[in-house]
mmCIF file of C-alpha atoms and ligand atoms in Angstrom:
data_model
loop_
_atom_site.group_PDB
_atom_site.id
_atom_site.type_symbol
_atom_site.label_atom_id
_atom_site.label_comp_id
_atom_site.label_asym_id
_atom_site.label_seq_id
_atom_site.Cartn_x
_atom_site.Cartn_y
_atom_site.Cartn_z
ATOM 1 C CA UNK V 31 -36.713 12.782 -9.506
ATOM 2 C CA UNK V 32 -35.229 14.615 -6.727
ATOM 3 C CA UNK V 33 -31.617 13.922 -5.789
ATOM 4 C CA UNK V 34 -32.964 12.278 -2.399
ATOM 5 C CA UNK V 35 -34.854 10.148 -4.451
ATOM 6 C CA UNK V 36 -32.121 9.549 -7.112
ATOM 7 C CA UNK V 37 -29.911 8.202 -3.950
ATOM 8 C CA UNK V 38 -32.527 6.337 -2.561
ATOM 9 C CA UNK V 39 -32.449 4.143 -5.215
ATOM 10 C CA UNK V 40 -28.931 4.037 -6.042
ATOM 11 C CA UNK V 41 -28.687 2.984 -2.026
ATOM 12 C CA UNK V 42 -31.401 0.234 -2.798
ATOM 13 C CA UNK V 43 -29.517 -1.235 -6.314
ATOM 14 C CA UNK V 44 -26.125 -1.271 -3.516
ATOM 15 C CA UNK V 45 -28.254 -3.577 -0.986
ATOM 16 C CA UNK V 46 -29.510 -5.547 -3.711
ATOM 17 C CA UNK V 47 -26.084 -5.832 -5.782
ATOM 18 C CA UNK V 48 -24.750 -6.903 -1.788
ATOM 19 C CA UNK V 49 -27.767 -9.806 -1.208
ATOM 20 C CA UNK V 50 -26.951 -11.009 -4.652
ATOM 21 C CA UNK V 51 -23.071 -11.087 -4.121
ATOM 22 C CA UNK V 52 -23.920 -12.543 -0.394
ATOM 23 C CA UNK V 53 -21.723 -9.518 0.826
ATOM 24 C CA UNK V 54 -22.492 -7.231 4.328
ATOM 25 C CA UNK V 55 -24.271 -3.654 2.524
ATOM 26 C CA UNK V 56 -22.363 -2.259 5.434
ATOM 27 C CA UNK V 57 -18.977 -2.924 3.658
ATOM 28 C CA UNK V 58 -19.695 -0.711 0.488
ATOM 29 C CA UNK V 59 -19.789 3.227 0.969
ATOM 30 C CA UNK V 60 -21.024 5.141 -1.724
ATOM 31 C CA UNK V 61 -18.761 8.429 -3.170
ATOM 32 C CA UNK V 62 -20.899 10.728 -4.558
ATOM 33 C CA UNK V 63 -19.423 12.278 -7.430
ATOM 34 C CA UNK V 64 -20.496 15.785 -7.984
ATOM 35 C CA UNK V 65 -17.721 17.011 -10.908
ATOM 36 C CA UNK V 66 -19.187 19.765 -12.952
ATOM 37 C CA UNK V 67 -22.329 20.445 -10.721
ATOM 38 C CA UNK V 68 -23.143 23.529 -8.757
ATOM 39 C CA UNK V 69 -22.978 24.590 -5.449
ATOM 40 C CA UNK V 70 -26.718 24.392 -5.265
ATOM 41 C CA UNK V 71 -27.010 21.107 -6.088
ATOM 42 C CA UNK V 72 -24.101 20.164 -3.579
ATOM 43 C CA UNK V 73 -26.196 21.798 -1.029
ATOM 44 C CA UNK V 74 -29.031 19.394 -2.075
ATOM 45 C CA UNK V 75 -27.253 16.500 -2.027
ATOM 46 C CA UNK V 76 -26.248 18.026 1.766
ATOM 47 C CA UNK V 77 -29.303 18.568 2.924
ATOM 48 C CA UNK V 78 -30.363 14.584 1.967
ATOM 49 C CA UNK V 79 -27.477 13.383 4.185
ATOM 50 C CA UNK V 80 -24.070 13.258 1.518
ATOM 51 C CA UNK V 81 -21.163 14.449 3.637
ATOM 52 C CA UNK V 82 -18.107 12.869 1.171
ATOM 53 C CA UNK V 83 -18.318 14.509 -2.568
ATOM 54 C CA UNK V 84 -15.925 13.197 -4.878
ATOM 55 C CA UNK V 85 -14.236 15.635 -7.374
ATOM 56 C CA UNK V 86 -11.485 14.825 -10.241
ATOM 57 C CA UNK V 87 -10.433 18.325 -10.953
ATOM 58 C CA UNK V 88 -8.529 20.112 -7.993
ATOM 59 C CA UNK V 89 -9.256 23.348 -9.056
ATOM 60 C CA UNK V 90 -13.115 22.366 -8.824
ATOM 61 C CA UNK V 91 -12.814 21.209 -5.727
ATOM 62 C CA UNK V 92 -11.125 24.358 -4.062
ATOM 63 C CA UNK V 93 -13.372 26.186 -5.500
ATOM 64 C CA UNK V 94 -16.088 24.166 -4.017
ATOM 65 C CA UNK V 95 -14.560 23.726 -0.847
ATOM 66 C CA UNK V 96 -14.205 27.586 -0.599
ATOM 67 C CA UNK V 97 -18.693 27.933 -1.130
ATOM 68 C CA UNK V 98 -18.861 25.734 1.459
ATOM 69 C CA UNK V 99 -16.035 26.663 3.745
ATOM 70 C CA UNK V 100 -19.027 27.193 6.835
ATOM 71 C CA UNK V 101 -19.956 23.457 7.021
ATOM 72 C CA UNK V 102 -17.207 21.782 8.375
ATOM 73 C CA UNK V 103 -18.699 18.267 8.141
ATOM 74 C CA UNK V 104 -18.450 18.330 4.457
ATOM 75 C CA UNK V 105 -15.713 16.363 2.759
ATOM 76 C CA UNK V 106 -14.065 16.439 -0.581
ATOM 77 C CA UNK V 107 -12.583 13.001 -2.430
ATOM 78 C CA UNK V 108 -10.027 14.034 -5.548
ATOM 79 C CA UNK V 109 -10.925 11.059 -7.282
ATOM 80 C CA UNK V 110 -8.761 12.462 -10.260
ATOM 81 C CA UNK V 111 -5.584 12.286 -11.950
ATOM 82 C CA UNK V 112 -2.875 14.992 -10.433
ATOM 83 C CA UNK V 113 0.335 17.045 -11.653
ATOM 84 C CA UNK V 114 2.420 17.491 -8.804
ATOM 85 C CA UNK V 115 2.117 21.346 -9.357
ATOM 86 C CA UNK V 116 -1.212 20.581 -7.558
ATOM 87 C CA UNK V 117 -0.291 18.378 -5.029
ATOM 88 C CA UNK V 118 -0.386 21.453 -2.266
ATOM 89 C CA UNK V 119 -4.070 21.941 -2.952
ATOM 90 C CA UNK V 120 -5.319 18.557 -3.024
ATOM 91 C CA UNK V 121 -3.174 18.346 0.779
ATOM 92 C CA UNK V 122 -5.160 21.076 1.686
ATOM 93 C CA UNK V 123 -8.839 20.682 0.930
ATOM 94 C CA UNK V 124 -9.049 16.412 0.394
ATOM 95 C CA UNK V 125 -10.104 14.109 2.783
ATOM 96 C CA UNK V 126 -9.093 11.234 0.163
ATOM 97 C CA UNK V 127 -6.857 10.930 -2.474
ATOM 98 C CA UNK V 128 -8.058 8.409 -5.104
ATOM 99 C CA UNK V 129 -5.741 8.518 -8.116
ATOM 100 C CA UNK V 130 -2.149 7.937 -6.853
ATOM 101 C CA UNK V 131 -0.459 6.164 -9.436
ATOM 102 C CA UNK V 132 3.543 7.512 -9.363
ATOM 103 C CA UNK V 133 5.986 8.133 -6.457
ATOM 104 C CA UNK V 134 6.394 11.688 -7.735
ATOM 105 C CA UNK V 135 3.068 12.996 -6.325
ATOM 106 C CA UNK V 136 3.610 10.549 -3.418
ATOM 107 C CA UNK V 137 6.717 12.684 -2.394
ATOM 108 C CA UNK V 138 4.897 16.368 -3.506
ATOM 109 C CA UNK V 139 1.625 15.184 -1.485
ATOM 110 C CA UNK V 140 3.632 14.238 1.317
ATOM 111 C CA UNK V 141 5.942 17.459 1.489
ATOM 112 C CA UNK V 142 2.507 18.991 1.769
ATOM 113 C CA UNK V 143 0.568 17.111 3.839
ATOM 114 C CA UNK V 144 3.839 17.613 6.622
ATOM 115 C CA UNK V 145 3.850 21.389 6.299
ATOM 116 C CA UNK V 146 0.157 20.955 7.215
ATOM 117 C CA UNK V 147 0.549 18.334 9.765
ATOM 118 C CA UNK V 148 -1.824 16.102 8.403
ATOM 119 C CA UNK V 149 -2.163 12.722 6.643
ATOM 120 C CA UNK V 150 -4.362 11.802 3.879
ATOM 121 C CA UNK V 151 -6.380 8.587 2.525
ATOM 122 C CA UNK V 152 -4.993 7.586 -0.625
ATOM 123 C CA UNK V 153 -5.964 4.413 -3.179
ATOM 124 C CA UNK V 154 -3.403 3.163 -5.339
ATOM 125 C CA UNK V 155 -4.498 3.990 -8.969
ATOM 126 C CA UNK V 156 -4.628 0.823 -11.146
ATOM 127 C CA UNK V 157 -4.925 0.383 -15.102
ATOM 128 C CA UNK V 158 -6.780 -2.610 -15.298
ATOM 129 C CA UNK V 159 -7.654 -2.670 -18.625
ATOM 130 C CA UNK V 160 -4.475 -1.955 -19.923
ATOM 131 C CA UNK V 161 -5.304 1.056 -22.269
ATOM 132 C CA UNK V 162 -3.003 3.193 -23.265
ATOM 133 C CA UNK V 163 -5.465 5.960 -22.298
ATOM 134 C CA UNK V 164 -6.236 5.205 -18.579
ATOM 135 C CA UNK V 165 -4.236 6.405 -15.869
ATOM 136 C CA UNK V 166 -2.941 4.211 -13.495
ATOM 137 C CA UNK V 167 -0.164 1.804 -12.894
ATOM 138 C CA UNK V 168 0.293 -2.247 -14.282
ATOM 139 C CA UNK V 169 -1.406 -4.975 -11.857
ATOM 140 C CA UNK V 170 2.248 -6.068 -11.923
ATOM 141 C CA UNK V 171 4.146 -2.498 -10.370
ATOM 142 C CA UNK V 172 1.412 -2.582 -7.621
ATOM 143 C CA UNK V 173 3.848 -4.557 -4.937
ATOM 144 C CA UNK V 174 6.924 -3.014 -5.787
ATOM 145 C CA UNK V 175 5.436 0.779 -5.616
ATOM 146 C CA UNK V 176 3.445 -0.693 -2.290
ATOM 147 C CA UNK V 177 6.771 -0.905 -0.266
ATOM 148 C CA UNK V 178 7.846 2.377 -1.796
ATOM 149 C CA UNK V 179 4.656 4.214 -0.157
ATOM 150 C CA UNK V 180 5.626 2.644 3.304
ATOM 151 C CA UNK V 181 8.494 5.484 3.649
ATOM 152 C CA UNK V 182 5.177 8.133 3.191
ATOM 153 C CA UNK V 183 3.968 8.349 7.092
ATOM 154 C CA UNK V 184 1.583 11.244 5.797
ATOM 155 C CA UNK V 185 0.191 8.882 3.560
ATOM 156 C CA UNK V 186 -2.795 6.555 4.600
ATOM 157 C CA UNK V 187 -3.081 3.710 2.003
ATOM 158 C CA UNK V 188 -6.403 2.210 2.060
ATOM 159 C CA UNK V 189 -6.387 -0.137 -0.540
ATOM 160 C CA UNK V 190 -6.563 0.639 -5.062
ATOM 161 C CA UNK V 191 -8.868 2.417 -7.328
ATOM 162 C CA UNK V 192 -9.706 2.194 -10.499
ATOM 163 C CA UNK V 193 -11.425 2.463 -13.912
ATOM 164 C CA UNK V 194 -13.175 -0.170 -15.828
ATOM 165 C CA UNK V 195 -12.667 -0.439 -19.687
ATOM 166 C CA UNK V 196 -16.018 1.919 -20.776
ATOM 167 C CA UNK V 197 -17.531 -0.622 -22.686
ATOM 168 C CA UNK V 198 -21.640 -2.434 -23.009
ATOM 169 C CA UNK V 199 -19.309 -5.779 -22.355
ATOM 170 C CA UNK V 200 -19.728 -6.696 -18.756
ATOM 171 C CA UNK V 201 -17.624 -9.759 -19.582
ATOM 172 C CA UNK V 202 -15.152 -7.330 -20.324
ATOM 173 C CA UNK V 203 -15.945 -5.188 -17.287
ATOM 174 C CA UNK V 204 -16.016 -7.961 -15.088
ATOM 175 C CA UNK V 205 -12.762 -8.826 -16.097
ATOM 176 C CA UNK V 206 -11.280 -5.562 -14.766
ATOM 177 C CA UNK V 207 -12.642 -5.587 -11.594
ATOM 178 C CA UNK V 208 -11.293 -9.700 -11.692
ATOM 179 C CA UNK V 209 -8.118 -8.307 -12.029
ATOM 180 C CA UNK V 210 -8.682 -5.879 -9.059
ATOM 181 C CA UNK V 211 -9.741 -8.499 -6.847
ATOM 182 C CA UNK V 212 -7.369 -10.670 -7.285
ATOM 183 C CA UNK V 213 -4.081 -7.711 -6.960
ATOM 184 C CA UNK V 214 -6.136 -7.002 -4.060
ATOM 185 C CA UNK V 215 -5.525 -10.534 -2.274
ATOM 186 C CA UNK V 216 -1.971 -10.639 -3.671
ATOM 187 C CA UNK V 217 -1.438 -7.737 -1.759
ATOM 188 C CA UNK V 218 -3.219 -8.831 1.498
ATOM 189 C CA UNK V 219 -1.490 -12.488 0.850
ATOM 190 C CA UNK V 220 2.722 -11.103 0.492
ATOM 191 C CA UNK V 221 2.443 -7.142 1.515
ATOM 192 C CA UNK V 222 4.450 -6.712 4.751
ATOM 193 C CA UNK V 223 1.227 -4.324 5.804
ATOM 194 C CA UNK V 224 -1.682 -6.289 4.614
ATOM 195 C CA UNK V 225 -4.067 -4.262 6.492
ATOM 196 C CA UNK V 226 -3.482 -1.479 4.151
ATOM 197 C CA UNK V 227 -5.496 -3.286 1.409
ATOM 198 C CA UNK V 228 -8.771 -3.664 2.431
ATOM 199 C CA UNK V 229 -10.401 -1.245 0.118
ATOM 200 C CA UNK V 230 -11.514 -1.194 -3.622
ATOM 201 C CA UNK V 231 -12.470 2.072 -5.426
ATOM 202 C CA UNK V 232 -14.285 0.844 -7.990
ATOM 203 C CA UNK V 233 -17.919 0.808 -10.103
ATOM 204 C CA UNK V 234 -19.241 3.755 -11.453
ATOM 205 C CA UNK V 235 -23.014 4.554 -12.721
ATOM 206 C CA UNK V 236 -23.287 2.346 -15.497
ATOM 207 C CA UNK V 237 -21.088 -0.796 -13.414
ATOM 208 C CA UNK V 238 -21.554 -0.470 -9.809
ATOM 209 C CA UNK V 239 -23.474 -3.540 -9.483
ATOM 210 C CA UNK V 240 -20.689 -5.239 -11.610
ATOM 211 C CA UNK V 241 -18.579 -3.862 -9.182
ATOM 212 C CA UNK V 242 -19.891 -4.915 -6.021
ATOM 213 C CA UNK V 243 -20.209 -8.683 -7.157
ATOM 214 C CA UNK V 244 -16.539 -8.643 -7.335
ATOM 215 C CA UNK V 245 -15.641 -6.857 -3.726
ATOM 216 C CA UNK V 246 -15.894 -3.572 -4.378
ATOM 217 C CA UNK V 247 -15.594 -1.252 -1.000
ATOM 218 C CA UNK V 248 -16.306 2.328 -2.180
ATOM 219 C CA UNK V 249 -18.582 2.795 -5.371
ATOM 220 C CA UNK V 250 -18.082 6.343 -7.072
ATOM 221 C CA UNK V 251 -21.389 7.390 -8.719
ATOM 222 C CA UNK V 252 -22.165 10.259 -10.748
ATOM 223 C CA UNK V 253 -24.620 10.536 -13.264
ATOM 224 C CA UNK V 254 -26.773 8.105 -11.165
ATOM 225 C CA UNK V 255 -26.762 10.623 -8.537
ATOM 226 C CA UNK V 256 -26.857 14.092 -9.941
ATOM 227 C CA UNK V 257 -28.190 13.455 -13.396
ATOM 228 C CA UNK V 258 -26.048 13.693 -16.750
ATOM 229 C CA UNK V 259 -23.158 16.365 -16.887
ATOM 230 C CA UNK V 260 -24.229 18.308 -19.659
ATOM 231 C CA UNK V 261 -27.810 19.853 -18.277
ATOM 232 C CA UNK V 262 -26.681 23.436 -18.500
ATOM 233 C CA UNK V 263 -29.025 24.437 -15.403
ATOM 234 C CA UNK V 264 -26.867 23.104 -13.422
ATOM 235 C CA UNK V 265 -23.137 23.073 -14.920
ATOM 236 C CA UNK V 266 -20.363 24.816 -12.878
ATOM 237 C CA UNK V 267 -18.259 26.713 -12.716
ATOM 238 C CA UNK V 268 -20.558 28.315 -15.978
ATOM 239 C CA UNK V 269 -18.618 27.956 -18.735
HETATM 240 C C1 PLP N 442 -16.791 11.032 -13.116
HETATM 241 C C2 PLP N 442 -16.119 9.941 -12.375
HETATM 242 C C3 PLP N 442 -16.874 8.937 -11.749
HETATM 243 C C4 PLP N 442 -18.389 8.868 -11.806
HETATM 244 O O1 PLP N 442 -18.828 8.609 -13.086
HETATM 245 P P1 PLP N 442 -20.415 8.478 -13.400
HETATM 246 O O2 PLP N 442 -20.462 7.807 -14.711
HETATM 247 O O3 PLP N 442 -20.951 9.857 -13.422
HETATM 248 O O4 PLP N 442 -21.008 7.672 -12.299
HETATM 249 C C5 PLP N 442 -16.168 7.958 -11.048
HETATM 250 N N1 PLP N 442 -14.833 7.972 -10.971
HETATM 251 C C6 PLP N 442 -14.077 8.924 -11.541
HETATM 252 C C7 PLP N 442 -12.601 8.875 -11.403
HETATM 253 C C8 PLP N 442 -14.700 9.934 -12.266
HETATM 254 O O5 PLP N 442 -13.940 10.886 -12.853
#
């Protein structure tokens, strides 16, 4: 299966996951996520119409972003967690900024981002499964840290991102992506800048669908996409 064919499909589960859920296919973009693939396969991906990549390691992505400095329509998401010692990159090279979970890297990315003159799309990073291993703050900081970010012009808030619990469960899952949905209302119900809300980062390969039937705006796929992450023909930078 070629990659065009590999989106294709993904593309078609989207519009089904959408009829099923009664929801507009025109409200869910699909992220790409191209972490640990090469530049040729990036160029594929190009060539069958993928203009956003997502990334979760910044040095990845300026490396990336350096290959394909010459096609200016091409896009990078950091979809990953960041040390503000990186925070001048990511301003540099992302068109997104997926993983902001802490008001330190709000104030590095913004520094940054105003030495540039630019602003930057960012998701509030949620941990809505509540493991001690997932990045990403309580359902319950979300409002307080939301009027924090207002004092961020360089910042664009777009709504929250995050992980699902990795687990066969969908019950489970689903209750995740619950919890999203419903922060997500909170937020457009008592935030003084509802508008700021209307996304959802969320659903990956194995719980896109999942995600979708409970309002999912951006999906970030992978494997789905590009194959597994292992296939050493295609694994970059080589290790
Ligand atoms: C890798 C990654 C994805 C995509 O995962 P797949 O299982 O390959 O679809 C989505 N979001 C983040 C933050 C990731 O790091």
């Amino acid at each position: 299966m070629s990659i065009a064919d590999n989106l294709a499909g993904v593309r078609r589960r989207i519009d089904e996951a959408c009829a099923a859920a009664d929801r507009d296919p025109a409200e869910v973009r699909l992220l790409p996520v191209s972490k640990t693939k090469s530049p040729a396969v990036i160029r594929e991906a190009y060539d069958a119409g993928v203009r956003l990549f997502g990334e979760n390691k910044v040095q990845e992505a300026v490396a990336k972003a350096e290959v394909f400095a010459d096609l200016p329509d091409l896009r990078w998401a950091a979809i990953g967690h960041l040390q503000t010692n990186k925070a001048k990159l990511v301003a540099a090279v992302a068109a997104e900024f997926h993983a902001l979970d802490s008001l330190r890297v709000a104030e590095a990315l913004s520094r940054r981002l105003r030495d540039l003159d630019r602003t930057l799309d960012v998701f509030v990073q949620v941990n809505s499964s509540a493991e001690e291993s997932k990045f990403g703050l309580a359902p319950s900081d979300v409002p307080s840290f939301a009027r924090e970010l207002e004092r961020f012009d360089a910042l664009k808030v777009r709504g929250l991102m995050t992980l699902a619990v990795f687990t066969d469960d969908s019950d489970l899952v689903g209750r995740c992506f619950a919890r999203m949905r419903d922060l997500q209302a909170l937020l457009q119900d008592t935030d003084a800048h509802p508008e700021r809300w209307g996304e959802l980062s969320m659903g990956m390969s194995g719980d896109y669908e999942l995600a979708i039937s409970y309002g999912a705006t951006t999906v970030r796929v992978g494997q789905a996409i590009f194959g597994d992450r292992l296939n050493p023909n295609d694994y970059w930078p080589v290790r």
